[in-house]
Amino acid sequence: MIKIEDVTYEYNSIGEEGQLRAIRNLSIDVKRGEFLVILGHNGSGKSTLAKLMNGLLIPTKGDIYVMGMNTKDENKIWNIREKAGMVFQNPDNQIVATIVEEDVAFGPENQGIPPAEIRKRVDEALRIVEMTEYKRHAPHLLSGGQKQRVAIAGILAMNPDCIIFDEPTAMLDPTGRIEVMNTIKKLNKVEEKTIVLITHYMDEAVEADRILVMEQGEIVMAGTPREIFKQVKKVKELGLDVPQVTELVYELRKEGIDIQEDILTVEELVRLL
Ligand code: ADP
Ligand code: MG
């Protein structure tokens, strides 16, 4: 779906330091249908990587291909942004209209899609994010989780194959976080969208097929959630948390209790104990 080949990205920062190298010689493949989570502490380069993936930023060195289209190809840039849609942290910055259905229609209208087809896409997108009953509501009166689901519907209406989420739940309350995570899981499992999710919540990361951990613009760990979170010490050294169960298993093992290392869910641990 997305191929990143030996990419470096430098910001031209003002001041004496000159260039800031936010991504360093990074190569990854995002597979079709995959649920990929990217972790890393603040400033490790996650948002820069996300913006490179849908052509909002262009590599200083190396190449990125979205479904075979190079993000450096100016003729392909709109196509790339349709195929790899992006959802950001703050839903208020992503909502543009005063009625939910008009907001969701904004993307396909700009794509020049015929009105009948737009109506179909809007209905379908609102159905998927379970916001149909709010079709004629004013977005600013919705909860954070609902607004973020409207923002997701707006991306869905453009028919993407891949959606890149940059900390989509960071500004939401616990209920909103659950709503949005359930929507993201459904997009992957039911709608078969490729998902790239940047998050700092470990309970969200355990849902992934694969996790990449970033540090100073590089990938420093890669593996399934089990492979990553059994390395409690290493994950913590990178400034990240581990899921609560994983932490408990780690402490129990330190006390000499012989318990399987790669536990991810409360149910598994309860069964073993
Ligand atoms: P993350 O999303 O993991 O917190 P970012 O990709 O936002 O990391 O930032 C990576 C590095 O690039 C940081 O050192 C950050 O300060 C720097 N950076 C991010 N955006 C800009 C920008 N627009 N101009 C200059 N430097 C930036
Ligand atoms: Mg960020």
PDB file of C-alpha atoms and ligand atoms in Angstrom:
ATOM      1  CA  MET A   1       0.000   0.000   0.000  1.00  0.00           C
ATOM      2  CA  ILE A   2       2.780   2.423   1.015  1.00  0.00           C
ATOM      3  CA  LYS A   3       6.457   1.889   0.328  1.00  0.00           C
ATOM      4  CA  ILE A   4       9.024   4.095   2.040  1.00  0.00           C
ATOM      5  CA  GLU A   5      12.513   3.721   0.620  1.00  0.00           C
ATOM      6  CA  ASP A   6      15.474   5.069   2.562  1.00  0.00           C
ATOM      7  CA  VAL A   7      13.771   8.360   3.365  1.00  0.00           C
ATOM      8  CA  THR A   8      15.316  11.315   5.145  1.00  0.00           C
ATOM      9  CA  TYR A   9      13.360  14.462   5.935  1.00  0.00           C
ATOM     10  CA  GLU A  10      14.905  17.712   7.123  1.00  0.00           C
ATOM     11  CA  TYR A  11      13.001  20.755   8.358  1.00  0.00           C
ATOM     12  CA  ASN A  12      14.621  24.046   7.502  1.00  0.00           C
ATOM     13  CA  SER A  13      14.539  25.455  10.992  1.00  0.00           C
ATOM     14  CA  ILE A  14      15.284  29.097  11.583  1.00  0.00           C
ATOM     15  CA  GLY A  15      18.199  29.745  13.904  1.00  0.00           C
ATOM     16  CA  GLU A  16      21.769  28.545  14.144  1.00  0.00           C
ATOM     17  CA  GLU A  17      21.165  24.798  14.143  1.00  0.00           C
ATOM     18  CA  GLY A  18      20.207  25.003  10.454  1.00  0.00           C
ATOM     19  CA  GLN A  19      18.493  21.819   9.343  1.00  0.00           C
ATOM     20  CA  LEU A  20      16.619  19.558  11.699  1.00  0.00           C
ATOM     21  CA  ARG A  21      16.681  15.944  10.578  1.00  0.00           C
ATOM     22  CA  ALA A  22      13.277  14.622  11.655  1.00  0.00           C
ATOM     23  CA  ILE A  23      13.393  11.333   9.663  1.00  0.00           C
ATOM     24  CA  ARG A  24      16.651   9.461   9.096  1.00  0.00           C
ATOM     25  CA  ASN A  25      17.202   6.840   6.374  1.00  0.00           C
ATOM     26  CA  LEU A  26      13.918   5.167   7.122  1.00  0.00           C
ATOM     27  CA  SER A  27      12.469   2.283   5.097  1.00  0.00           C
ATOM     28  CA  ILE A  28       9.135   0.596   5.713  1.00  0.00           C
ATOM     29  CA  ASP A  29       6.365  -1.120   3.813  1.00  0.00           C
ATOM     30  CA  VAL A  30       2.754  -0.750   4.870  1.00  0.00           C
ATOM     31  CA  LYS A  31       0.948  -3.846   3.613  1.00  0.00           C
ATOM     32  CA  ARG A  32      -2.538  -3.819   2.124  1.00  0.00           C
ATOM     33  CA  GLY A  33      -5.154  -4.530   4.785  1.00  0.00           C
ATOM     34  CA  GLU A  34      -2.680  -4.161   7.626  1.00  0.00           C
ATOM     35  CA  PHE A  35      -3.376  -2.433  10.959  1.00  0.00           C
ATOM     36  CA  LEU A  36      -0.088  -0.723  11.704  1.00  0.00           C
ATOM     37  CA  VAL A  37       0.541   1.239  14.903  1.00  0.00           C
ATOM     38  CA  ILE A  38       3.393   3.724  15.264  1.00  0.00           C
ATOM     39  CA  LEU A  39       4.643   4.574  18.751  1.00  0.00           C
ATOM     40  CA  GLY A  40       7.375   6.899  19.951  1.00  0.00           C
ATOM     41  CA  HIS A  41       7.769   9.679  22.492  1.00  0.00           C
ATOM     42  CA  ASN A  42       7.195  13.352  21.610  1.00  0.00           C
ATOM     43  CA  GLY A  43       9.454  14.636  18.873  1.00  0.00           C
ATOM     44  CA  SER A  44      10.488  11.180  17.611  1.00  0.00           C
ATOM     45  CA  GLY A  45       9.169  11.982  14.125  1.00  0.00           C
ATOM     46  CA  LYS A  46       5.757  10.250  14.019  1.00  0.00           C
ATOM     47  CA  SER A  47       3.743  13.192  12.654  1.00  0.00           C
ATOM     48  CA  THR A  48       6.451  13.973  10.121  1.00  0.00           C
ATOM     49  CA  LEU A  49       6.309  10.366   8.923  1.00  0.00           C
ATOM     50  CA  ALA A  50       2.501  10.501   8.689  1.00  0.00           C
ATOM     51  CA  LYS A  51       2.636  13.671   6.581  1.00  0.00           C
ATOM     52  CA  LEU A  52       5.276  12.113   4.323  1.00  0.00           C
ATOM     53  CA  MET A  53       2.994   9.102   3.798  1.00  0.00           C
ATOM     54  CA  ASN A  54       0.255  11.135   2.142  1.00  0.00           C
ATOM     55  CA  GLY A  55       2.380  13.689   0.371  1.00  0.00           C
ATOM     56  CA  LEU A  56       1.827  16.628   2.720  1.00  0.00           C
ATOM     57  CA  LEU A  57       5.628  16.623   3.033  1.00  0.00           C
ATOM     58  CA  ILE A  58       8.069  15.494   0.351  1.00  0.00           C
ATOM     59  CA  PRO A  59      11.245  13.572   1.310  1.00  0.00           C
ATOM     60  CA  THR A  60      14.549  15.456   1.344  1.00  0.00           C
ATOM     61  CA  LYS A  61      16.130  12.174   0.262  1.00  0.00           C
ATOM     62  CA  GLY A  62      14.628   8.823  -0.791  1.00  0.00           C
ATOM     63  CA  ASP A  63      11.204   7.988  -2.221  1.00  0.00           C
ATOM     64  CA  ILE A  64       7.712   7.192  -1.005  1.00  0.00           C
ATOM     65  CA  TYR A  65       5.176   5.315  -3.104  1.00  0.00           C
ATOM     66  CA  VAL A  66       1.458   5.210  -2.330  1.00  0.00           C
ATOM     67  CA  MET A  67      -0.082   2.384  -4.384  1.00  0.00           C
ATOM     68  CA  GLY A  68       2.824   2.746  -6.772  1.00  0.00           C
ATOM     69  CA  MET A  69       2.540   6.547  -7.090  1.00  0.00           C
ATOM     70  CA  ASN A  70       5.624   8.523  -6.075  1.00  0.00           C
ATOM     71  CA  THR A  71       4.688  11.379  -3.698  1.00  0.00           C
ATOM     72  CA  LYS A  72       7.182  13.554  -5.613  1.00  0.00           C
ATOM     73  CA  ASP A  73       5.007  13.307  -8.740  1.00  0.00           C
ATOM     74  CA  GLU A  74       2.992  16.544  -8.752  1.00  0.00           C
ATOM     75  CA  ASN A  75       0.437  15.085 -11.167  1.00  0.00           C
ATOM     76  CA  LYS A  76      -0.389  12.336  -8.679  1.00  0.00           C
ATOM     77  CA  ILE A  77      -0.581  14.317  -5.459  1.00  0.00           C
ATOM     78  CA  TRP A  78      -4.378  14.652  -5.287  1.00  0.00           C
ATOM     79  CA  ASN A  79      -4.814  11.019  -6.181  1.00  0.00           C
ATOM     80  CA  ILE A  80      -2.365  10.091  -3.412  1.00  0.00           C
ATOM     81  CA  ARG A  81      -4.227  12.188  -0.834  1.00  0.00           C
ATOM     82  CA  GLU A  82      -7.491  10.499  -1.815  1.00  0.00           C
ATOM     83  CA  LYS A  83      -6.021   7.010  -1.588  1.00  0.00           C
ATOM     84  CA  ALA A  84      -4.240   7.699   1.711  1.00  0.00           C
ATOM     85  CA  GLY A  85      -6.576   9.951   3.724  1.00  0.00           C
ATOM     86  CA  MET A  86      -5.438  11.518   6.948  1.00  0.00           C
ATOM     87  CA  VAL A  87      -7.232  12.147  10.254  1.00  0.00           C
ATOM     88  CA  PHE A  88      -5.667  14.499  12.773  1.00  0.00           C
ATOM     89  CA  GLN A  89      -5.839  15.020  16.527  1.00  0.00           C
ATOM     90  CA  ASN A  90      -8.259  17.910  16.751  1.00  0.00           C
ATOM     91  CA  PRO A  91     -11.677  17.302  15.140  1.00  0.00           C
ATOM     92  CA  ASP A  92     -12.523  21.021  15.367  1.00  0.00           C
ATOM     93  CA  ASN A  93      -9.751  21.800  12.884  1.00  0.00           C
ATOM     94  CA  GLN A  94     -11.061  19.238  10.414  1.00  0.00           C
ATOM     95  CA  ILE A  95     -14.740  20.116  10.334  1.00  0.00           C
ATOM     96  CA  VAL A  96     -15.525  22.795   7.750  1.00  0.00           C
ATOM     97  CA  ALA A  97     -19.325  22.942   7.393  1.00  0.00           C
ATOM     98  CA  THR A  98     -22.189  23.799   9.735  1.00  0.00           C
ATOM     99  CA  ILE A  99     -24.271  20.663   9.034  1.00  0.00           C
ATOM    100  CA  VAL A 100     -22.857  17.159   9.444  1.00  0.00           C
ATOM    101  CA  GLU A 101     -23.861  15.854   5.998  1.00  0.00           C
ATOM    102  CA  GLU A 102     -22.487  18.960   4.274  1.00  0.00           C
ATOM    103  CA  ASP A 103     -19.220  18.483   6.086  1.00  0.00           C
ATOM    104  CA  VAL A 104     -18.947  14.866   4.955  1.00  0.00           C
ATOM    105  CA  ALA A 105     -19.796  15.925   1.384  1.00  0.00           C
ATOM    106  CA  PHE A 106     -17.004  18.499   1.261  1.00  0.00           C
ATOM    107  CA  GLY A 107     -14.267  16.081   0.108  1.00  0.00           C
ATOM    108  CA  PRO A 108     -16.184  14.378  -2.715  1.00  0.00           C
ATOM    109  CA  GLU A 109     -17.542  17.785  -3.856  1.00  0.00           C
ATOM    110  CA  ASN A 110     -13.963  18.925  -4.326  1.00  0.00           C
ATOM    111  CA  GLN A 111     -13.215  15.715  -6.179  1.00  0.00           C
ATOM    112  CA  GLY A 112     -15.891  16.714  -8.712  1.00  0.00           C
ATOM    113  CA  ILE A 113     -18.078  13.684  -7.971  1.00  0.00           C
ATOM    114  CA  PRO A 114     -21.672  13.934  -9.371  1.00  0.00           C
ATOM    115  CA  PRO A 115     -24.306  14.963  -6.731  1.00  0.00           C
ATOM    116  CA  ALA A 116     -26.209  11.642  -6.716  1.00  0.00           C
ATOM    117  CA  GLU A 117     -22.989   9.736  -6.091  1.00  0.00           C
ATOM    118  CA  ILE A 118     -22.010  12.226  -3.350  1.00  0.00           C
ATOM    119  CA  ARG A 119     -25.294  11.592  -1.533  1.00  0.00           C
ATOM    120  CA  LYS A 120     -24.668   7.854  -1.707  1.00  0.00           C
ATOM    121  CA  ARG A 121     -21.148   8.214  -0.379  1.00  0.00           C
ATOM    122  CA  VAL A 122     -22.218  10.536   2.448  1.00  0.00           C
ATOM    123  CA  ASP A 123     -24.947   8.122   3.595  1.00  0.00           C
ATOM    124  CA  GLU A 124     -22.574   5.164   3.412  1.00  0.00           C
ATOM    125  CA  ALA A 125     -19.800   6.993   5.310  1.00  0.00           C
ATOM    126  CA  LEU A 126     -22.198   8.135   8.055  1.00  0.00           C
ATOM    127  CA  ARG A 127     -23.567   4.601   8.345  1.00  0.00           C
ATOM    128  CA  ILE A 128     -20.078   3.156   8.817  1.00  0.00           C
ATOM    129  CA  VAL A 129     -19.151   5.630  11.600  1.00  0.00           C
ATOM    130  CA  GLU A 130     -22.658   5.199  13.084  1.00  0.00           C
ATOM    131  CA  MET A 131     -23.599   8.876  12.813  1.00  0.00           C
ATOM    132  CA  THR A 132     -26.576   8.579  10.441  1.00  0.00           C
ATOM    133  CA  GLU A 133     -29.050   9.980  12.964  1.00  0.00           C
ATOM    134  CA  TYR A 134     -26.923  13.137  13.306  1.00  0.00           C
ATOM    135  CA  LYS A 135     -26.954  13.817   9.559  1.00  0.00           C
ATOM    136  CA  ARG A 136     -28.665  17.211   9.917  1.00  0.00           C
ATOM    137  CA  HIS A 137     -27.092  18.220  13.204  1.00  0.00           C
ATOM    138  CA  ALA A 138     -24.628  21.041  13.761  1.00  0.00           C
ATOM    139  CA  PRO A 139     -21.140  19.548  14.268  1.00  0.00           C
ATOM    140  CA  HIS A 140     -20.193  22.040  16.994  1.00  0.00           C
ATOM    141  CA  LEU A 141     -22.961  20.631  19.220  1.00  0.00           C
ATOM    142  CA  LEU A 142     -21.595  17.079  19.048  1.00  0.00           C
ATOM    143  CA  SER A 143     -19.281  15.393  21.564  1.00  0.00           C
ATOM    144  CA  GLY A 144     -15.562  15.083  20.789  1.00  0.00           C
ATOM    145  CA  GLY A 145     -15.901  11.418  19.826  1.00  0.00           C
ATOM    146  CA  GLN A 146     -18.851  12.161  17.555  1.00  0.00           C
ATOM    147  CA  LYS A 147     -17.002  15.042  15.887  1.00  0.00           C
ATOM    148  CA  GLN A 148     -14.001  12.846  15.261  1.00  0.00           C
ATOM    149  CA  ARG A 149     -16.287  10.212  13.713  1.00  0.00           C
ATOM    150  CA  VAL A 150     -17.725  12.902  11.411  1.00  0.00           C
ATOM    151  CA  ALA A 151     -14.165  13.837  10.435  1.00  0.00           C
ATOM    152  CA  ILE A 152     -13.511  10.147   9.673  1.00  0.00           C
ATOM    153  CA  ALA A 153     -16.711   9.996   7.585  1.00  0.00           C
ATOM    154  CA  GLY A 154     -15.435  12.995   5.599  1.00  0.00           C
ATOM    155  CA  ILE A 155     -12.289  11.041   4.722  1.00  0.00           C
ATOM    156  CA  LEU A 156     -14.265   7.850   3.990  1.00  0.00           C
ATOM    157  CA  ALA A 157     -16.494   9.716   1.543  1.00  0.00           C
ATOM    158  CA  MET A 158     -13.429  10.192  -0.666  1.00  0.00           C
ATOM    159  CA  ASN A 159     -13.064   6.396  -0.953  1.00  0.00           C
ATOM    160  CA  PRO A 160      -9.562   5.940   0.449  1.00  0.00           C
ATOM    161  CA  ASP A 161      -7.813   2.545   0.544  1.00  0.00           C
ATOM    162  CA  CYS A 162      -5.683   3.605   3.489  1.00  0.00           C
ATOM    163  CA  ILE A 163      -6.335   5.972   6.407  1.00  0.00           C
ATOM    164  CA  ILE A 164      -3.540   7.489   8.464  1.00  0.00           C
ATOM    165  CA  PHE A 165      -4.561   8.587  11.962  1.00  0.00           C
ATOM    166  CA  ASP A 166      -2.276  10.961  13.878  1.00  0.00           C
ATOM    167  CA  GLU A 167      -3.253  10.627  17.563  1.00  0.00           C
ATOM    168  CA  PRO A 168      -6.996  10.707  16.763  1.00  0.00           C
ATOM    169  CA  THR A 169      -8.050  10.095  20.371  1.00  0.00           C
ATOM    170  CA  ALA A 170      -5.579  12.381  22.152  1.00  0.00           C
ATOM    171  CA  MET A 171      -8.151  15.135  22.754  1.00  0.00           C
ATOM    172  CA  LEU A 172     -11.091  12.871  23.606  1.00  0.00           C
ATOM    173  CA  ASP A 173     -12.610  11.724  26.897  1.00  0.00           C
ATOM    174  CA  PRO A 174     -12.608   7.960  27.654  1.00  0.00           C
ATOM    175  CA  THR A 175     -16.019   7.405  26.026  1.00  0.00           C
ATOM    176  CA  GLY A 176     -14.969   9.263  22.892  1.00  0.00           C
ATOM    177  CA  ARG A 177     -11.717   7.296  22.761  1.00  0.00           C
ATOM    178  CA  ILE A 178     -13.605   3.997  22.832  1.00  0.00           C
ATOM    179  CA  GLU A 179     -16.058   5.165  20.128  1.00  0.00           C
ATOM    180  CA  VAL A 180     -13.255   6.253  17.828  1.00  0.00           C
ATOM    181  CA  MET A 181     -11.159   3.114  18.449  1.00  0.00           C
ATOM    182  CA  ASN A 182     -14.187   0.911  17.702  1.00  0.00           C
ATOM    183  CA  THR A 183     -14.699   2.851  14.473  1.00  0.00           C
ATOM    184  CA  ILE A 184     -11.040   2.419  13.479  1.00  0.00           C
ATOM    185  CA  LYS A 185     -11.151  -1.337  14.194  1.00  0.00           C
ATOM    186  CA  LYS A 186     -14.324  -1.648  12.125  1.00  0.00           C
ATOM    187  CA  LEU A 187     -12.723   0.265   9.227  1.00  0.00           C
ATOM    188  CA  ASN A 188      -9.922  -2.291   9.234  1.00  0.00           C
ATOM    189  CA  LYS A 189     -11.827  -5.521   9.923  1.00  0.00           C
ATOM    190  CA  VAL A 190     -15.129  -4.874   8.125  1.00  0.00           C
ATOM    191  CA  GLU A 191     -14.363  -2.205   5.523  1.00  0.00           C
ATOM    192  CA  GLU A 192     -10.907  -3.686   4.817  1.00  0.00           C
ATOM    193  CA  LYS A 193      -9.131  -0.341   4.953  1.00  0.00           C
ATOM    194  CA  THR A 194      -5.403  -0.271   5.583  1.00  0.00           C
ATOM    195  CA  ILE A 195      -4.823   1.573   8.865  1.00  0.00           C
ATOM    196  CA  VAL A 196      -1.807   3.481  10.119  1.00  0.00           C
ATOM    197  CA  LEU A 197      -2.474   4.620  13.675  1.00  0.00           C
ATOM    198  CA  ILE A 198      -0.157   6.894  15.619  1.00  0.00           C
ATOM    199  CA  THR A 199      -1.034   6.799  19.292  1.00  0.00           C
ATOM    200  CA  HIS A 200       0.442   7.093  22.740  1.00  0.00           C
ATOM    201  CA  TYR A 201      -2.194   4.846  24.311  1.00  0.00           C
ATOM    202  CA  MET A 202      -0.857   1.339  24.780  1.00  0.00           C
ATOM    203  CA  ASP A 203      -4.327  -0.203  25.056  1.00  0.00           C
ATOM    204  CA  GLU A 204      -4.886   1.034  21.484  1.00  0.00           C
ATOM    205  CA  ALA A 205      -1.517  -0.284  20.314  1.00  0.00           C
ATOM    206  CA  VAL A 206      -2.357  -3.870  21.367  1.00  0.00           C
ATOM    207  CA  GLU A 207      -5.023  -3.915  18.633  1.00  0.00           C
ATOM    208  CA  ALA A 208      -2.377  -3.690  15.891  1.00  0.00           C
ATOM    209  CA  ASP A 209      -1.148  -6.405  13.525  1.00  0.00           C
ATOM    210  CA  ARG A 210       2.292  -4.799  13.774  1.00  0.00           C
ATOM    211  CA  ILE A 211       3.897  -2.042  15.853  1.00  0.00           C
ATOM    212  CA  LEU A 212       6.793   0.205  14.899  1.00  0.00           C
ATOM    213  CA  VAL A 213       8.536   2.224  17.600  1.00  0.00           C
ATOM    214  CA  MET A 214      10.295   5.429  16.573  1.00  0.00           C
ATOM    215  CA  GLU A 215      13.150   7.253  18.231  1.00  0.00           C
ATOM    216  CA  GLN A 216      14.944  10.283  16.743  1.00  0.00           C
ATOM    217  CA  GLY A 217      13.537   9.758  13.276  1.00  0.00           C
ATOM    218  CA  GLU A 218      14.365   6.050  13.078  1.00  0.00           C
ATOM    219  CA  ILE A 219      12.521   2.778  13.622  1.00  0.00           C
ATOM    220  CA  VAL A 220      14.084   1.204  16.701  1.00  0.00           C
ATOM    221  CA  MET A 221      11.646  -1.642  17.346  1.00  0.00           C
ATOM    222  CA  ALA A 222       9.271  -3.557  15.087  1.00  0.00           C
ATOM    223  CA  GLY A 223       7.063  -6.540  15.734  1.00  0.00           C
ATOM    224  CA  THR A 224       3.670  -7.810  16.795  1.00  0.00           C
ATOM    225  CA  PRO A 225       2.202  -6.309  19.992  1.00  0.00           C
ATOM    226  CA  ARG A 226       3.288  -9.464  21.865  1.00  0.00           C
ATOM    227  CA  GLU A 227       6.851  -9.244  20.559  1.00  0.00           C
ATOM    228  CA  ILE A 228       7.090  -5.548  21.447  1.00  0.00           C
ATOM    229  CA  PHE A 229       5.434  -5.467  24.858  1.00  0.00           C
ATOM    230  CA  LYS A 230       7.262  -8.466  26.309  1.00  0.00           C
ATOM    231  CA  GLN A 231      10.357  -6.244  26.079  1.00  0.00           C
ATOM    232  CA  VAL A 232       9.153  -4.101  28.963  1.00  0.00           C
ATOM    233  CA  LYS A 233      12.554  -2.693  29.890  1.00  0.00           C
ATOM    234  CA  LYS A 234      13.425  -1.654  26.347  1.00  0.00           C
ATOM    235  CA  VAL A 235      10.012  -0.060  25.737  1.00  0.00           C
ATOM    236  CA  LYS A 236      10.343   1.954  28.943  1.00  0.00           C
ATOM    237  CA  GLU A 237      13.857   3.051  28.045  1.00  0.00           C
ATOM    238  CA  LEU A 238      12.336   4.546  24.902  1.00  0.00           C
ATOM    239  CA  GLY A 239      10.115   6.708  27.104  1.00  0.00           C
ATOM    240  CA  LEU A 240       6.932   4.699  26.563  1.00  0.00           C
ATOM    241  CA  ASP A 241       4.517   2.856  28.801  1.00  0.00           C
ATOM    242  CA  VAL A 242       3.495  -0.762  28.443  1.00  0.00           C
ATOM    243  CA  PRO A 243      -0.051  -2.103  28.924  1.00  0.00           C
ATOM    244  CA  GLN A 244      -0.933  -2.634  32.581  1.00  0.00           C
ATOM    245  CA  VAL A 245      -1.114  -6.444  32.288  1.00  0.00           C
ATOM    246  CA  THR A 246       2.297  -6.580  30.650  1.00  0.00           C
ATOM    247  CA  GLU A 247       3.729  -4.490  33.474  1.00  0.00           C
ATOM    248  CA  LEU A 248       2.219  -6.814  36.079  1.00  0.00           C
ATOM    249  CA  VAL A 249       3.670  -9.896  34.340  1.00  0.00           C
ATOM    250  CA  TYR A 250       7.054  -8.174  34.273  1.00  0.00           C
ATOM    251  CA  GLU A 251       6.923  -7.439  38.018  1.00  0.00           C
ATOM    252  CA  LEU A 252       5.769 -10.981  38.822  1.00  0.00           C
ATOM    253  CA  ARG A 253       8.634 -12.453  36.794  1.00  0.00           C
ATOM    254  CA  LYS A 254      11.078 -10.171  38.602  1.00  0.00           C
ATOM    255  CA  GLU A 255       9.790 -11.695  41.859  1.00  0.00           C
ATOM    256  CA  GLY A 256      10.711 -15.116  40.508  1.00  0.00           C
ATOM    257  CA  ILE A 257       7.243 -16.238  39.505  1.00  0.00           C
ATOM    258  CA  ASP A 258       7.485 -18.426  36.430  1.00  0.00           C
ATOM    259  CA  ILE A 259       4.837 -16.974  34.175  1.00  0.00           C
ATOM    260  CA  GLN A 260       4.688 -16.732  30.395  1.00  0.00           C
ATOM    261  CA  GLU A 261       6.264 -13.497  29.191  1.00  0.00           C
ATOM    262  CA  ASP A 262       4.127 -12.376  26.261  1.00  0.00           C
ATOM    263  CA  ILE A 263       0.750 -11.747  27.857  1.00  0.00           C
ATOM    264  CA  LEU A 264      -1.399  -9.002  26.367  1.00  0.00           C
ATOM    265  CA  THR A 265      -4.896  -9.274  27.785  1.00  0.00           C
ATOM    266  CA  VAL A 266      -6.402  -9.340  31.251  1.00  0.00           C
ATOM    267  CA  GLU A 267      -8.261 -12.577  30.372  1.00  0.00           C
ATOM    268  CA  GLU A 268      -5.033 -14.388  29.502  1.00  0.00           C
ATOM    269  CA  LEU A 269      -3.366 -13.325  32.722  1.00  0.00           C
ATOM    270  CA  VAL A 270      -6.351 -14.250  34.867  1.00  0.00           C
ATOM    271  CA  ARG A 271      -6.402 -17.705  33.281  1.00  0.00           C
ATOM    272  CA  LEU A 272      -2.684 -18.210  33.914  1.00  0.00           C
ATOM    273  CA  LEU A 273      -2.775 -16.974  37.502  1.00  0.00           C
TER     274      LEU A 273
HETATM  275  P1  ADP B   1       6.137  13.512  16.933  1.00  0.00           P
HETATM  276  O1  ADP B   1       4.900  13.566  16.124  1.00  0.00           O
HETATM  277  O2  ADP B   1       6.686  12.136  17.138  1.00  0.00           O
HETATM  278  O3  ADP B   1       5.980  14.235  18.264  1.00  0.00           O
HETATM  279  P2  ADP B   1       7.236  15.339  14.948  1.00  0.00           P
HETATM  280  O4  ADP B   1       7.252  14.617  13.657  1.00  0.00           O
HETATM  281  O5  ADP B   1       6.157  16.303  15.185  1.00  0.00           O
HETATM  282  O6  ADP B   1       7.316  14.262  16.144  1.00  0.00           O
HETATM  283  O7  ADP B   1       8.616  16.097  15.133  1.00  0.00           O
HETATM  284  C1  ADP B   1       9.880  15.507  14.855  1.00  0.00           C
HETATM  285  C2  ADP B   1      10.963  16.566  14.995  1.00  0.00           C
HETATM  286  O8  ADP B   1      10.785  17.563  14.004  1.00  0.00           O
HETATM  287  C3  ADP B   1      10.926  17.282  16.339  1.00  0.00           C
HETATM  288  O9  ADP B   1      12.244  17.558  16.731  1.00  0.00           O
HETATM  289  C4  ADP B   1      10.165  18.559  16.024  1.00  0.00           C
HETATM  290  O10 ADP B   1      10.570  19.595  16.889  1.00  0.00           O
HETATM  291  C5  ADP B   1      10.593  18.842  14.597  1.00  0.00           C
HETATM  292  N1  ADP B   1       9.548  19.551  13.850  1.00  0.00           N
HETATM  293  C6  ADP B   1       8.266  19.149  13.693  1.00  0.00           C
HETATM  294  N2  ADP B   1       7.566  20.019  12.920  1.00  0.00           N
HETATM  295  C7  ADP B   1       8.452  20.989  12.570  1.00  0.00           C
HETATM  296  C8  ADP B   1       8.357  22.164  11.768  1.00  0.00           C
HETATM  297  N3  ADP B   1       7.214  22.498  11.143  1.00  0.00           N
HETATM  298  N4  ADP B   1       9.482  22.928  11.629  1.00  0.00           N
HETATM  299  C9  ADP B   1      10.645  22.582  12.223  1.00  0.00           C
HETATM  300  N5  ADP B   1      10.800  21.485  12.978  1.00  0.00           N
HETATM  301  C10 ADP B   1       9.727  20.684  13.157  1.00  0.00           C
HETATM  302 MG    MG B   2       2.957  14.192  16.571  1.00  0.00          MG
END
